[in-house]
mmCIF file of C-alpha atoms (C1' of nucleotides) in Angstrom:
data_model
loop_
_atom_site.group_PDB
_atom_site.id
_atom_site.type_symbol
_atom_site.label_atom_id
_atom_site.label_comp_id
_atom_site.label_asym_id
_atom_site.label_seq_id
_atom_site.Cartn_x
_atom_site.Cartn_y
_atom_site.Cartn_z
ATOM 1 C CA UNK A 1261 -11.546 36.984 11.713
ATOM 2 C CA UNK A 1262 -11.262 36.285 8.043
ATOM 3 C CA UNK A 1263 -8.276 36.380 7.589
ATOM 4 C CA UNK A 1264 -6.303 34.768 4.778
ATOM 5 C CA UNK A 1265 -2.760 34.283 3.936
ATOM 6 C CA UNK A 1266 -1.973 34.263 0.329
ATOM 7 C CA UNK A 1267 1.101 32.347 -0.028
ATOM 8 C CA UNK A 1268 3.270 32.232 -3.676
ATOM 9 C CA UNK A 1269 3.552 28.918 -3.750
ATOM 10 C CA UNK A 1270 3.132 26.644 -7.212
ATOM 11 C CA UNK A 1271 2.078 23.242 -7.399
ATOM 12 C CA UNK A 1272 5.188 22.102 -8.101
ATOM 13 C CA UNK A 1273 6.456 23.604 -4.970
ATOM 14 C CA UNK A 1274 3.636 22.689 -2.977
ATOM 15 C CA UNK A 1275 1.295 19.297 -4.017
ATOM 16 C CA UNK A 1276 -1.463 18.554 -1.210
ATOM 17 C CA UNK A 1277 -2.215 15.521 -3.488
ATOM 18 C CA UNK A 1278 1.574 13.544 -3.502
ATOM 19 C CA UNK A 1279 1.190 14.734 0.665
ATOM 20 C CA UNK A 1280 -2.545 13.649 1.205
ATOM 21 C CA UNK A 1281 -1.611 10.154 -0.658
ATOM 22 C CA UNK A 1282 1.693 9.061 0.083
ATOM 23 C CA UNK A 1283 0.426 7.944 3.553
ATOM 24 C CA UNK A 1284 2.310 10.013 5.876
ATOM 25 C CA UNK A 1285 -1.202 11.519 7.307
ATOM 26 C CA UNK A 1286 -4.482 10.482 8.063
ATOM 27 C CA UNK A 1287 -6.728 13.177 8.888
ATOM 28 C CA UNK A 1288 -5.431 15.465 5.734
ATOM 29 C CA UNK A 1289 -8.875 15.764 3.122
ATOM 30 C CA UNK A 1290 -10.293 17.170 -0.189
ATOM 31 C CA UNK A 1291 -13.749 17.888 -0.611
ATOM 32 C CA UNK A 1292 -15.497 18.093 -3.894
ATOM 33 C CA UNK A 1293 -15.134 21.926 -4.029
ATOM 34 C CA UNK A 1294 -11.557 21.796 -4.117
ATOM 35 C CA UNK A 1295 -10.829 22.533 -0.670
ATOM 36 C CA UNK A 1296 -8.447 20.997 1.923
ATOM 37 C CA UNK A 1297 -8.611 20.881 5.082
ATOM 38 C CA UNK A 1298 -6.189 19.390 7.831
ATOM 39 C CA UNK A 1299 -6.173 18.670 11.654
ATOM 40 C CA UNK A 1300 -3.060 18.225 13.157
ATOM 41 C CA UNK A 1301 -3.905 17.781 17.013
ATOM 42 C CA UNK A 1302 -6.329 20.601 17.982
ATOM 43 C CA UNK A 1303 -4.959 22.821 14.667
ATOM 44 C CA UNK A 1304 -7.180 22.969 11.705
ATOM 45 C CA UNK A 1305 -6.575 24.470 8.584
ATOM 46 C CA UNK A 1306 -8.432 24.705 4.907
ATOM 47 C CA UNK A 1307 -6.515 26.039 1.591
ATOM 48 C CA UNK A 1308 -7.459 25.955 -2.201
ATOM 49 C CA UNK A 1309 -5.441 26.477 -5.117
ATOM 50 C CA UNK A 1310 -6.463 29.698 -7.070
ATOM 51 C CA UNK A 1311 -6.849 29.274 -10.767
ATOM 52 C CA UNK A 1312 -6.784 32.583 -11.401
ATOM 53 C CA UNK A 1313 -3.724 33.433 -9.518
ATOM 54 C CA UNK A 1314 -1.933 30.845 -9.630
ATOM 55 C CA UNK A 1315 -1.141 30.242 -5.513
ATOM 56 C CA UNK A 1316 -2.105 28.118 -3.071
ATOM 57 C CA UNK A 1317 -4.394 30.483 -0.598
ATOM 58 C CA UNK A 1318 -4.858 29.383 2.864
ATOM 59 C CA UNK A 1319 -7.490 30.719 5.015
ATOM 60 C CA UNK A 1320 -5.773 31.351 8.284
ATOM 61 C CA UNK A 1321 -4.684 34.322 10.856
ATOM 62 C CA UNK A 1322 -1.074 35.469 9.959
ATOM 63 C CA UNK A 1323 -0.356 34.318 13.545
ATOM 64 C CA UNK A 1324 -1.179 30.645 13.302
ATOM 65 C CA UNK A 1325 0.491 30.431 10.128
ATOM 66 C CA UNK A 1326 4.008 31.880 10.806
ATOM 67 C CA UNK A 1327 4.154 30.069 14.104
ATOM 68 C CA UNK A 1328 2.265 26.677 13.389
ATOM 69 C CA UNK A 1329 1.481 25.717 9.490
ATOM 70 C CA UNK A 1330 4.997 27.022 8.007
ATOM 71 C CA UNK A 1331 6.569 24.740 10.044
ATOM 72 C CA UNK A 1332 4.150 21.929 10.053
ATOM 73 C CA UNK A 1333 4.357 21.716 6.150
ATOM 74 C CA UNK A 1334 7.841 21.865 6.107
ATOM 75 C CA UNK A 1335 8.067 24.902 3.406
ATOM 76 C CA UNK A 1336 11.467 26.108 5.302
ATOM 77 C CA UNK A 1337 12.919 23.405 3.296
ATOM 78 C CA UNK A 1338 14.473 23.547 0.086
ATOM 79 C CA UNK A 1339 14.098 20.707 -1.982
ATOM 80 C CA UNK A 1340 15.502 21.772 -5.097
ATOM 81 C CA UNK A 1341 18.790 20.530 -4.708
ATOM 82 C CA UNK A 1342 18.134 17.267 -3.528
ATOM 83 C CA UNK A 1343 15.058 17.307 -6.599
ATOM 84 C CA UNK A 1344 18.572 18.275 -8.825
ATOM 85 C CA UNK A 1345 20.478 15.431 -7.930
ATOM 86 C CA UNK A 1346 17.280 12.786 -8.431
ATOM 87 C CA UNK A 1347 17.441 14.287 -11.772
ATOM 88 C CA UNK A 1348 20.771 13.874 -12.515
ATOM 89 C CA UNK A 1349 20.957 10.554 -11.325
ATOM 90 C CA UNK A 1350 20.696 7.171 -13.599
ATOM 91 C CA UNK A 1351 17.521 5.868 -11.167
ATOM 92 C CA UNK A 1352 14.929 5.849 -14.016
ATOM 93 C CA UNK A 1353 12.231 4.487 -11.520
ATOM 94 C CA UNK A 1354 13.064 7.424 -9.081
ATOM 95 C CA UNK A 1355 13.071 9.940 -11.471
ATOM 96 C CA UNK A 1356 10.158 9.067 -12.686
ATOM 97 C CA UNK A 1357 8.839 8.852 -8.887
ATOM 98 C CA UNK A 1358 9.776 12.329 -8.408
ATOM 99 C CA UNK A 1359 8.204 13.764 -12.018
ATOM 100 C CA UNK A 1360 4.793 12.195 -10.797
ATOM 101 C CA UNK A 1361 5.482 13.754 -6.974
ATOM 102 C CA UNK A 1362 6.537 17.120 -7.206
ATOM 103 C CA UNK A 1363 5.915 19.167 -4.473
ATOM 104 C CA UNK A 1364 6.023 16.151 -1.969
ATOM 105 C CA UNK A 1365 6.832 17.702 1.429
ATOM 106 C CA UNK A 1366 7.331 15.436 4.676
ATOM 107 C CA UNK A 1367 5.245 17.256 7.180
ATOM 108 C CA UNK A 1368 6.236 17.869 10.747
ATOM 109 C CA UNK A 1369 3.559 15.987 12.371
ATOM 110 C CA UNK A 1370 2.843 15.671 15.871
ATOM 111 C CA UNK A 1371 4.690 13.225 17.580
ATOM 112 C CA UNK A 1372 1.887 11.484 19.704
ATOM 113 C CA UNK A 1373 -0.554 11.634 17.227
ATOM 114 C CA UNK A 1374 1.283 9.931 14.664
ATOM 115 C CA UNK A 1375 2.561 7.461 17.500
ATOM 116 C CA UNK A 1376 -1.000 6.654 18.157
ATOM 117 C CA UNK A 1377 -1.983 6.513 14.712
ATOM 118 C CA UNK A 1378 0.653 4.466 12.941
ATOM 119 C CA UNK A 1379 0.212 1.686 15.908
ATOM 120 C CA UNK A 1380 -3.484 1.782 14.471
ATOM 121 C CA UNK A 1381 -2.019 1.520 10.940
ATOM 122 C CA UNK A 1382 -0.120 -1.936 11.537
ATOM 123 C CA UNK A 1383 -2.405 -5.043 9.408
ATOM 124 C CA UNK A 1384 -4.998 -2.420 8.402
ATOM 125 C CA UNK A 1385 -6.110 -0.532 5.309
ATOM 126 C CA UNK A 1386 -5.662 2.981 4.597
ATOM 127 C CA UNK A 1387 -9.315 3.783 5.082
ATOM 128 C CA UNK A 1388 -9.860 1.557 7.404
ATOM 129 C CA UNK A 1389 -7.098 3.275 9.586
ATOM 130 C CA UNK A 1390 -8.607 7.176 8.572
ATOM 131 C CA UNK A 1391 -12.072 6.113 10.172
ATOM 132 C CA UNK A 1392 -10.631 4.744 13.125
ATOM 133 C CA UNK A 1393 -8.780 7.528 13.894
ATOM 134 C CA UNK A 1394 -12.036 9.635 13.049
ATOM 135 C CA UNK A 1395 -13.937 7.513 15.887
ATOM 136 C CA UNK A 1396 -11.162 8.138 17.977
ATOM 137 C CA UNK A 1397 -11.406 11.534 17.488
ATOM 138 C CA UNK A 1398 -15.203 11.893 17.853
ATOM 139 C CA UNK A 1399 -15.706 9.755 21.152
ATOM 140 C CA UNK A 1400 -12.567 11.476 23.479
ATOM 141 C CA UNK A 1401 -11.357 14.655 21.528
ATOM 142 C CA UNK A 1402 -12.420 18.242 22.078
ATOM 143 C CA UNK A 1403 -15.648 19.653 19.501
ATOM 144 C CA UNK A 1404 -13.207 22.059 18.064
ATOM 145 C CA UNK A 1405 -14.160 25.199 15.535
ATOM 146 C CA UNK A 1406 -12.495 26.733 12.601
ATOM 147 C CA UNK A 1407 -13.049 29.176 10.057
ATOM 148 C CA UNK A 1408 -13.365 28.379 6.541
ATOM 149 C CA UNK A 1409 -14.331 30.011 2.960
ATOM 150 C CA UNK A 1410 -18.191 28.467 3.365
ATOM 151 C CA UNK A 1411 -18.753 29.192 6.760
ATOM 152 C CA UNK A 1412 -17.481 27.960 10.565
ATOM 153 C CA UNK A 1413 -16.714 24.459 10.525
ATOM 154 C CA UNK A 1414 -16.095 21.970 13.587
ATOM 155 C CA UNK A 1415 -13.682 19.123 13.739
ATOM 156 C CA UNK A 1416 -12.601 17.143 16.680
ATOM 157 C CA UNK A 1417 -9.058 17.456 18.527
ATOM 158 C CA UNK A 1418 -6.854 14.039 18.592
ATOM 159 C CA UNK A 1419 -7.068 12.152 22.335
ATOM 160 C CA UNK A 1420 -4.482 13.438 24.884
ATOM 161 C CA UNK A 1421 -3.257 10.049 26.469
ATOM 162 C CA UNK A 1422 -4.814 11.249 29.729
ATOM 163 C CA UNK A 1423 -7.976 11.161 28.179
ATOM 164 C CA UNK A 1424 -7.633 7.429 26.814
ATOM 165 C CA UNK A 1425 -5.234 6.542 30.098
ATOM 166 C CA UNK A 1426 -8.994 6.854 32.080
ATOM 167 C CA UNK A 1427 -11.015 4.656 29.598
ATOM 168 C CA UNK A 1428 -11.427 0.926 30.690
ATOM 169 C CA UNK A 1429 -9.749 -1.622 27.576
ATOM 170 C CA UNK A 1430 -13.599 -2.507 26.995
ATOM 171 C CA UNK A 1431 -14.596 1.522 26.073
ATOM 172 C CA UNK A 1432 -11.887 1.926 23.913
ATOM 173 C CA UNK A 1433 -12.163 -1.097 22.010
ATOM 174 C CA UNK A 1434 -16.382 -1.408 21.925
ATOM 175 C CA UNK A 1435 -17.200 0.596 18.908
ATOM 176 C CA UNK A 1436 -13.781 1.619 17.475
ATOM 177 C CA UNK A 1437 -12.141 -0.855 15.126
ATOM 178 C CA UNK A 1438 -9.092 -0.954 17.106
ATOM 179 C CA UNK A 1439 -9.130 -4.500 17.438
ATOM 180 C CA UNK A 1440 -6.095 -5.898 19.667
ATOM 181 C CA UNK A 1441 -4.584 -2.477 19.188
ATOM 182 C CA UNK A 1442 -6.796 -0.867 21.649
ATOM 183 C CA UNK A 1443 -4.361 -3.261 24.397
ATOM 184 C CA UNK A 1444 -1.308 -1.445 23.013
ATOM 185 C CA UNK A 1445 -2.644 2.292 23.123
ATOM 186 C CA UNK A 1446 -4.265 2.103 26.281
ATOM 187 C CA UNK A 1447 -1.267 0.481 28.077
ATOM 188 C CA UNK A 1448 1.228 3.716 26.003
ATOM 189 C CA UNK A 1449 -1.631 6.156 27.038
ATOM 190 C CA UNK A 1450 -1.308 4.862 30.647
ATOM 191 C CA UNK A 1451 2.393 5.029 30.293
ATOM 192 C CA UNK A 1452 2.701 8.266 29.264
ATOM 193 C CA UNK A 1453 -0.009 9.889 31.835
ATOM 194 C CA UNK A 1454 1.954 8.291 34.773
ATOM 195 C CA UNK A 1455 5.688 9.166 33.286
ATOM 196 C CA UNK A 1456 6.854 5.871 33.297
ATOM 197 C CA UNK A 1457 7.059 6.654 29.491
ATOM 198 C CA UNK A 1458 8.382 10.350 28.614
ATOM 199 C CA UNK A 1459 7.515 11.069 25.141
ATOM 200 C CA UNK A 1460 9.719 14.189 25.559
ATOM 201 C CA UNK A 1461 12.691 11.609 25.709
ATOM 202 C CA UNK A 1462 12.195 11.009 21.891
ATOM 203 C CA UNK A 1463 13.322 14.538 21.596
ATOM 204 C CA UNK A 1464 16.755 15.787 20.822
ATOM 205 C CA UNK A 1465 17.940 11.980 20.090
ATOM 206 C CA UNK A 1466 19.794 10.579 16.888
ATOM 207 C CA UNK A 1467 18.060 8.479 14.360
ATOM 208 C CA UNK A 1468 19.439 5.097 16.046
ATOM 209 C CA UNK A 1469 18.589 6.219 19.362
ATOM 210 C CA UNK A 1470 15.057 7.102 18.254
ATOM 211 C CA UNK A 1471 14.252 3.804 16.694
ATOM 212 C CA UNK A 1472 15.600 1.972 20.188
ATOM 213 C CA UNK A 1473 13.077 3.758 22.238
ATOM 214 C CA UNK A 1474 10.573 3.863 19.832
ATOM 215 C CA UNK A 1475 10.708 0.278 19.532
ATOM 216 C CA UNK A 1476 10.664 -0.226 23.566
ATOM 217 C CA UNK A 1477 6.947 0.039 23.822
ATOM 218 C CA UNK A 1478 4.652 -2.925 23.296
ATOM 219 C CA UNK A 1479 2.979 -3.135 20.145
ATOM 220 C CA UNK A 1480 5.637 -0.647 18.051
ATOM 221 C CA UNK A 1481 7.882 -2.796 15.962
ATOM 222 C CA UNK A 1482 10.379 -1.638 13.191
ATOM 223 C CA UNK A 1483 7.982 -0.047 10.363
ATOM 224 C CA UNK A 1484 5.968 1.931 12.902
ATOM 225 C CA UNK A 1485 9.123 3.360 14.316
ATOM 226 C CA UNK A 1486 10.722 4.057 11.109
ATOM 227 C CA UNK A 1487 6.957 6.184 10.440
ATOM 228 C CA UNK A 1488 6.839 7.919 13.707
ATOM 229 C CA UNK A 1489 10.828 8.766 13.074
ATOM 230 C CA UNK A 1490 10.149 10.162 9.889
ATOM 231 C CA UNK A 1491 6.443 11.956 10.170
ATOM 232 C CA UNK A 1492 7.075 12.607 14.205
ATOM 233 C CA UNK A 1493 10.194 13.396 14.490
ATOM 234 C CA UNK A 1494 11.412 14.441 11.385
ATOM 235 C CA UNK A 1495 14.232 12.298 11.419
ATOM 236 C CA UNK A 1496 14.971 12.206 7.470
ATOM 237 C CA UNK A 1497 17.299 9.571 7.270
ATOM 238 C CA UNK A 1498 14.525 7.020 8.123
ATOM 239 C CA UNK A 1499 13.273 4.766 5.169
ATOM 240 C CA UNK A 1500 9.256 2.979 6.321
ATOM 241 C CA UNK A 1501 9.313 -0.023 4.262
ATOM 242 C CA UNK A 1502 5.716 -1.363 4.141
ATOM 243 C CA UNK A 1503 3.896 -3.642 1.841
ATOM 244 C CA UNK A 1504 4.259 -1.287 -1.020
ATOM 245 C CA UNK A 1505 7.634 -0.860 -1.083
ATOM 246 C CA UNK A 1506 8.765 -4.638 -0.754
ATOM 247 C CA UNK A 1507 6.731 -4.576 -4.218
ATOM 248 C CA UNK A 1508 9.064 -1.094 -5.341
ATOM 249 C CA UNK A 1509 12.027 -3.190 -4.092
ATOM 250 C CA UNK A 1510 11.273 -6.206 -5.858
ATOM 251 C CA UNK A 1511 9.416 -5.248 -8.681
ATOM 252 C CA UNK A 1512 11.734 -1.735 -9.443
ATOM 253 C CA UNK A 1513 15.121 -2.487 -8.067
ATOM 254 C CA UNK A 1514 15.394 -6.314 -9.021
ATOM 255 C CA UNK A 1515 19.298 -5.573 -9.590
ATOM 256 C CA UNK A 1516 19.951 -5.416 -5.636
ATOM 257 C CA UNK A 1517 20.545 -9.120 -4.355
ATOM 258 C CA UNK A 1518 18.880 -8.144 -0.634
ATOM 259 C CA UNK A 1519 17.254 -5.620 0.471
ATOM 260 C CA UNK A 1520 20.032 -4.624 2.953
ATOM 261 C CA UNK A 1521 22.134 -3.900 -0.176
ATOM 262 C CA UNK A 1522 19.024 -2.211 -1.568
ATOM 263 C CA UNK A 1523 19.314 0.177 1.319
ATOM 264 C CA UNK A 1524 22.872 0.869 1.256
ATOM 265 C CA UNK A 1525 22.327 2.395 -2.348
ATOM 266 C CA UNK A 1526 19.781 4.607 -0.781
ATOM 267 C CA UNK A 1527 21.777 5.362 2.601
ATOM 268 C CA UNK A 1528 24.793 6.470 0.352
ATOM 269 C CA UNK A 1529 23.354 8.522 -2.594
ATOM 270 C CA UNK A 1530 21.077 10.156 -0.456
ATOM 271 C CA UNK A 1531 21.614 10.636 3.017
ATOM 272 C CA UNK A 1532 19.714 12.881 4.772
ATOM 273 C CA UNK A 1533 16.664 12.444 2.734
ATOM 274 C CA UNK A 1534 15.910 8.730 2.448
ATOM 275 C CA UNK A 1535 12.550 9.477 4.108
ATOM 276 C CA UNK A 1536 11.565 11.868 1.125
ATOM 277 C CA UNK A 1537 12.849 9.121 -1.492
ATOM 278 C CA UNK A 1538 10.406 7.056 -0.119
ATOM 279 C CA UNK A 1539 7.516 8.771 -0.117
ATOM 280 C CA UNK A 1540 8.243 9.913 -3.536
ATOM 281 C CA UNK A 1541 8.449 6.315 -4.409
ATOM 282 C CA UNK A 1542 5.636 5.010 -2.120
ATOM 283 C CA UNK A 1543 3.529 7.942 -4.127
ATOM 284 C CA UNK A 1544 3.846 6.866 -7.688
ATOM 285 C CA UNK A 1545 4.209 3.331 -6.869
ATOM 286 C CA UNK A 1546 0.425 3.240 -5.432
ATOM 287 C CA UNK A 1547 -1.376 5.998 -7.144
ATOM 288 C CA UNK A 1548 -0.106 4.639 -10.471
ATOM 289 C "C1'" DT B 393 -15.997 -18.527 2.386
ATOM 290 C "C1'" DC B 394 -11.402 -17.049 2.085
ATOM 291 C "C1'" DC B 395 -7.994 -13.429 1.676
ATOM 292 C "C1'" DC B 396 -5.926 -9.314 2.593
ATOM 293 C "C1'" DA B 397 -4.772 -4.856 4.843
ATOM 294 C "C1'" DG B 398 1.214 0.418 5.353
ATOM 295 C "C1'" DG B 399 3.012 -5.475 11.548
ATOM 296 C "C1'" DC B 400 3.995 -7.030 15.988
ATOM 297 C "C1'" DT B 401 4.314 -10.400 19.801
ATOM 298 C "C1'" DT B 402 5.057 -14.700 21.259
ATOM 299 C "C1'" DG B 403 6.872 -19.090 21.308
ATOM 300 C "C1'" DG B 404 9.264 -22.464 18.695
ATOM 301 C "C1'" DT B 405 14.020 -23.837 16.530
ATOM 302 C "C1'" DA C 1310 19.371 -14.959 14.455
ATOM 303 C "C1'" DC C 1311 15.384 -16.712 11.995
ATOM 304 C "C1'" DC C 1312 10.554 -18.643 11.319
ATOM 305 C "C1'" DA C 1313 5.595 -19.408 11.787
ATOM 306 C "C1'" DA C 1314 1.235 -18.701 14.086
ATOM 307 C "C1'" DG C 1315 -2.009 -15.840 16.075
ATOM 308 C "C1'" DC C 1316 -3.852 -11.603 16.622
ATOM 309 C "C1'" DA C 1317 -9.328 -8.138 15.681
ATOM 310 C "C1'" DT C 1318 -11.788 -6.146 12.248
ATOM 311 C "C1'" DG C 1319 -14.008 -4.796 7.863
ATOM 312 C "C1'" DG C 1320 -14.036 -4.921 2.889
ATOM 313 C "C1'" DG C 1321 -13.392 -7.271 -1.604
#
DNA sequence: TCCCAGGCTTGGT
DNA sequence: ACCAAGCATGGG
């Protein structure tokens, strides 16, 4: 079972760094010997780039890849035109985003887990969020194991919401960092276990439609929606506006008025990939 | 000690 | 429709 796929794939095509750091996921990591490794609900995979080569190599069964991690890093999409007509365009901060970001993909994420996790993400820090989500994982996921170059490794699945639905508000909030959250999650964990809220009805909507539901459950305002649209859903006309990019807004775009007008020039010049503007933007803007 | 962190809810106008 | 507090928690 050591498999590996070798997969042609440059850095500009592919760049784990612009994904690890543009804040779409939490549990993505590097570790000092230049491998990655990602969870994505009870998946795990590790990859390295090879010098020699020149391709990403990712050390999974042919099986898991074709029907899990192609998908899940988007690579059925082509970015090149879209990249074209950034390039062509007279947004110097943009283009200069997308120089410092190539190979940004917006993963396909799973939907509860980045519900769960961008509802732990609201007034926190990045690594404040990353270890809560690790305690979360640790205390009521599964002891999962995975093979990597250096050996078996073990990570821990994300919480179904039947497992947090049977915690008491006390367990889940004694040790984690959740803070207040811990209110909002258990009461959506609760909801989803008993029906009375079907994530399944996030599926198959429209953009507008998503955000309306979305924003239904207690504790999951505007941003978090607009997150879970884009990393959950895959709904690529959403646009998160956090912290950051007020300051990309104000600081890089002074020449819009309002940031409804702001929008507008994004909505119009590139619909149908606002969410990958963003992140491009959110990206340079941070790790700058 | 105070301030902030990838916001949201609630309770005022 | 818009505005300000208050909300837990840890790190600078």
């Amino acid at each position: 079972m050591n498999a590996n796929v070798c997969i042609k794939l440059s850095k500009e095509e592919f760049n784990p760094e612009a994904i690890m750091k543009s804040g779409q996921i939490f549990r993505m990591y590097k570790k000092s010997d230049g491998l990655y490794h990602v969870y994505s609900r009870d998946n795990a995979i590790t990859f390295k780039y090879d010098q020699k080569e020149r391709f990403w190599r990712f050390y999974v069964n042919q099986w898991d890849w074709q029907n899990f991690w192609v998908h899940f890093f988007d690579l059925e999409t082509d970015y090149s035109k879209i990249n074209r007509k950034i390039m062509t365009s007279n947004d110097n901060f943009l283009k200069k985003s997308l120089e410092y970001g190539k190979g940004m993909r917006i993963l396909h994420q799973d939907l509860w887990e980045s519900l769960i996790s961008f509802i732990i993400s609201q007034q926190n820090s990045i690594p404040k969020i990353q270890k809560t989500i690790e305690i979360l994982c640790k205390n009521w996921g599964n002891k999962q194991s995975y093979v990597t170059p250096i050996g078996i490794q073990h990570f821990y699945s994300f919480p179904t919401p039947e497992r947090i639905a049977n915690l008491s508000l006390e367990t889940l909030t004694d040790g984690t960092m959740l803070g207040y959250r811990a209110k909002y999650i258990l009461n959506l964990s609760k909801d989803v276990k008993s029906n009375k809220f079907k994530l399944e009805k996030l599926l198959n909507n429209d953009y507008e439609e998503s955000m309306k539901i979305l924003q239904s459950i207690n504790g999951v305002g505007p941003k978090i929606s607009n997150c879970v649209c884009l990393y959950g859903l895959h709904l690529m006309e959403s646009y998160p506006i956090d912290v950051w990019m007020s300051k990309v807004i104000e600081e890089d775009y002074y020449q819009f008025d309002t940031v409804k007008q702001y929008l507008q020039y994004i909505n119009t010049n590139y619909e149908g990939f606002q969410g990958y503007i963003q992140q491009l933007q959110f990206y340079y803007k941070r790790n700058l």
